[in-house]
Short mmCIF file of C-alpha atoms in Angstrom, two decimals:
data_model
loop_
_atom_site.label_atom_id
_atom_site.label_comp_id
_atom_site.label_asym_id
_atom_site.label_seq_id
_atom_site.Cartn_x
_atom_site.Cartn_y
_atom_site.Cartn_z
CA MET A 1 205.53 156.01 184.16
CA THR A 2 207.32 154.29 187.02
CA SER A 3 205.77 151.55 189.09
CA SER A 4 205.82 153.81 192.16
CA ALA A 5 203.94 156.50 190.22
CA SER A 6 201.40 153.86 189.19
CA HIS A 7 201.08 152.74 192.79
CA ASP A 8 200.68 156.35 193.93
CA ILE A 9 197.87 156.95 191.43
CA LEU A 10 196.07 153.79 192.56
CA ALA A 11 196.62 154.65 196.23
CA ASP A 12 195.41 158.23 195.69
CA LEU A 13 192.30 157.06 193.87
CA ALA A 14 191.64 154.44 196.55
CA ALA A 15 191.87 157.17 199.20
CA VAL A 16 189.29 159.28 197.35
CA ILE A 17 186.99 156.26 197.02
CA GLU A 18 187.43 155.50 200.73
CA SER A 19 186.46 159.08 201.58
CA ARG A 20 183.23 158.64 199.62
CA LYS A 21 182.04 155.72 201.74
CA PRO A 22 178.78 156.45 203.56
CA ALA A 23 180.57 155.81 206.86
CA HIS A 24 182.90 158.71 206.02
CA GLY A 25 180.13 161.09 205.03
CA GLY A 26 179.97 160.29 201.32
CA ASP A 27 176.91 161.97 199.85
CA ALA A 28 175.09 159.69 197.40
CA SER A 29 173.35 162.68 195.85
CA ALA A 30 176.65 164.39 195.04
CA SER A 31 179.08 161.53 194.41
CA TYR A 32 178.94 158.66 191.93
CA VAL A 33 181.16 156.53 194.17
CA ALA A 34 179.02 157.24 197.23
CA ARG A 35 175.93 156.32 195.20
CA LEU A 36 177.47 153.00 194.08
CA LEU A 37 178.55 152.16 197.62
CA HIS A 38 175.18 153.18 199.03
CA GLN A 39 173.39 150.96 196.50
CA GLY A 40 175.51 148.01 197.61
CA PRO A 41 177.43 145.24 195.90
CA ASN A 42 174.87 144.54 193.18
CA ALA A 43 175.41 148.04 191.76
CA PHE A 44 179.20 148.03 191.55
CA LEU A 45 179.46 144.33 190.68
CA LYS A 46 177.11 144.92 187.74
CA LYS A 47 179.34 147.79 186.62
CA ILE A 48 182.42 145.56 186.85
CA GLY A 49 180.74 143.01 184.59
CA GLU A 50 179.69 145.69 182.11
CA GLU A 51 183.16 147.24 182.04
CA ALA A 52 184.85 143.85 181.60
CA THR A 53 182.61 143.19 178.61
CA GLU A 54 183.48 146.60 177.19
CA VAL A 55 187.20 145.80 177.52
CA VAL A 56 186.65 142.62 175.51
CA MET A 57 184.66 144.49 172.86
CA ALA A 58 187.31 147.23 172.59
CA ALA A 59 190.03 144.61 172.17
CA LYS A 60 188.01 142.81 169.49
CA ASP A 61 187.54 146.15 167.70
CA ALA A 62 191.29 146.81 167.93
CA ASP A 63 191.97 143.37 166.40
CA ALA A 64 189.77 144.44 163.50
CA GLY A 65 191.85 147.58 162.98
CA GLY A 66 190.15 149.80 165.55
CA ASP A 67 191.61 152.30 167.96
CA THR A 68 193.62 150.74 170.81
CA SER A 69 193.05 153.82 172.98
CA LYS A 70 189.53 152.48 173.58
CA ILE A 71 191.08 149.48 175.32
CA VAL A 72 192.92 151.81 177.69
CA ALA A 73 189.79 153.83 178.42
CA GLU A 74 187.71 150.71 179.12
CA VAL A 75 190.40 149.13 181.31
CA ALA A 76 190.54 152.41 183.28
CA ASP A 77 186.78 152.14 183.83
CA LEU A 78 187.15 148.49 184.87
CA TRP A 79 189.96 149.27 187.29
CA PHE A 80 188.00 152.16 188.77
CA HIS A 81 184.94 150.05 189.49
CA THR A 82 187.16 147.27 190.82
CA LEU A 83 188.70 149.79 193.23
CA VAL A 84 185.19 150.62 194.43
CA ALA A 85 184.62 146.91 195.11
CA LEU A 86 187.93 146.61 196.94
CA ALA A 87 187.00 149.57 199.15
CA HIS A 88 183.62 148.06 199.93
CA TYR A 89 185.29 144.88 201.14
CA GLY A 90 187.91 146.73 203.18
CA LEU A 91 190.73 146.05 200.74
CA SER A 92 193.10 148.32 198.85
CA PRO A 93 195.25 148.26 195.72
CA ALA A 94 198.16 147.35 198.01
CA HIS A 95 196.50 143.99 198.68
CA VAL A 96 196.31 143.24 194.95
CA LEU A 97 199.84 144.48 194.32
CA ALA A 98 201.13 142.25 197.14
CA GLU A 99 199.38 139.26 195.55
CA LEU A 100 200.90 140.05 192.16
CA GLN A 101 204.30 140.39 193.82
CA ARG A 102 203.81 137.03 195.52
CA ARG A 103 203.08 135.45 192.15
CA ALA A 104 206.03 137.09 190.38
CA GLY A 105 208.43 134.52 188.98
CA THR A 106 205.88 131.72 189.22
CA SER A 107 204.63 130.12 186.06
CA GLY A 108 200.96 130.87 185.51
CA ILE A 109 200.41 127.19 184.78
CA GLU A 110 202.11 126.18 188.04
CA GLU A 111 200.23 128.83 190.03
CA LYS A 112 196.87 127.69 188.65
CA ALA A 113 197.68 124.02 189.40
CA LEU A 114 198.63 124.98 192.98
CA ARG A 115 195.34 126.86 193.46
CA LYS A 116 193.40 123.82 192.19
CA ALA A 117 195.29 121.51 194.56
CA LEU A 118 194.67 123.81 197.51
CA SER A 119 190.99 124.07 196.63
CA ARG A 120 190.68 120.28 196.49
CA GLU A 121 192.34 120.00 199.93
CA GLU A 122 189.93 122.56 201.40
CA ASN A 123 186.92 120.69 200.00
CA GLU A 124 187.97 117.23 201.20
CA PRO A 125 186.06 115.91 204.22
#
């Protein structure tokens, strides 16, 4: 799968999620996404936490000789619920992809140190 195909799938899914927002007529009685968005951040943030835990458990099972396809399924669930959160906050997959692009070629250690330094500067009186 090419990166543009991946981006298209994320963009297409984000568009469906956006269409399910209550402001766009999403029906909470007929749509899981509309229900999550109607219930507010606590509902979809709880799901993100649950799905993240399930990713960890699937990976631990795979380390013990389990099926790695469970990791893929759980990450798909995690990404889906994360897309719901992005939509709620007026963001899209393109925002995340742009951030990943910005970080490309930067050492993770260097990037983390830079974020810490910037955070310290913001918190100084």
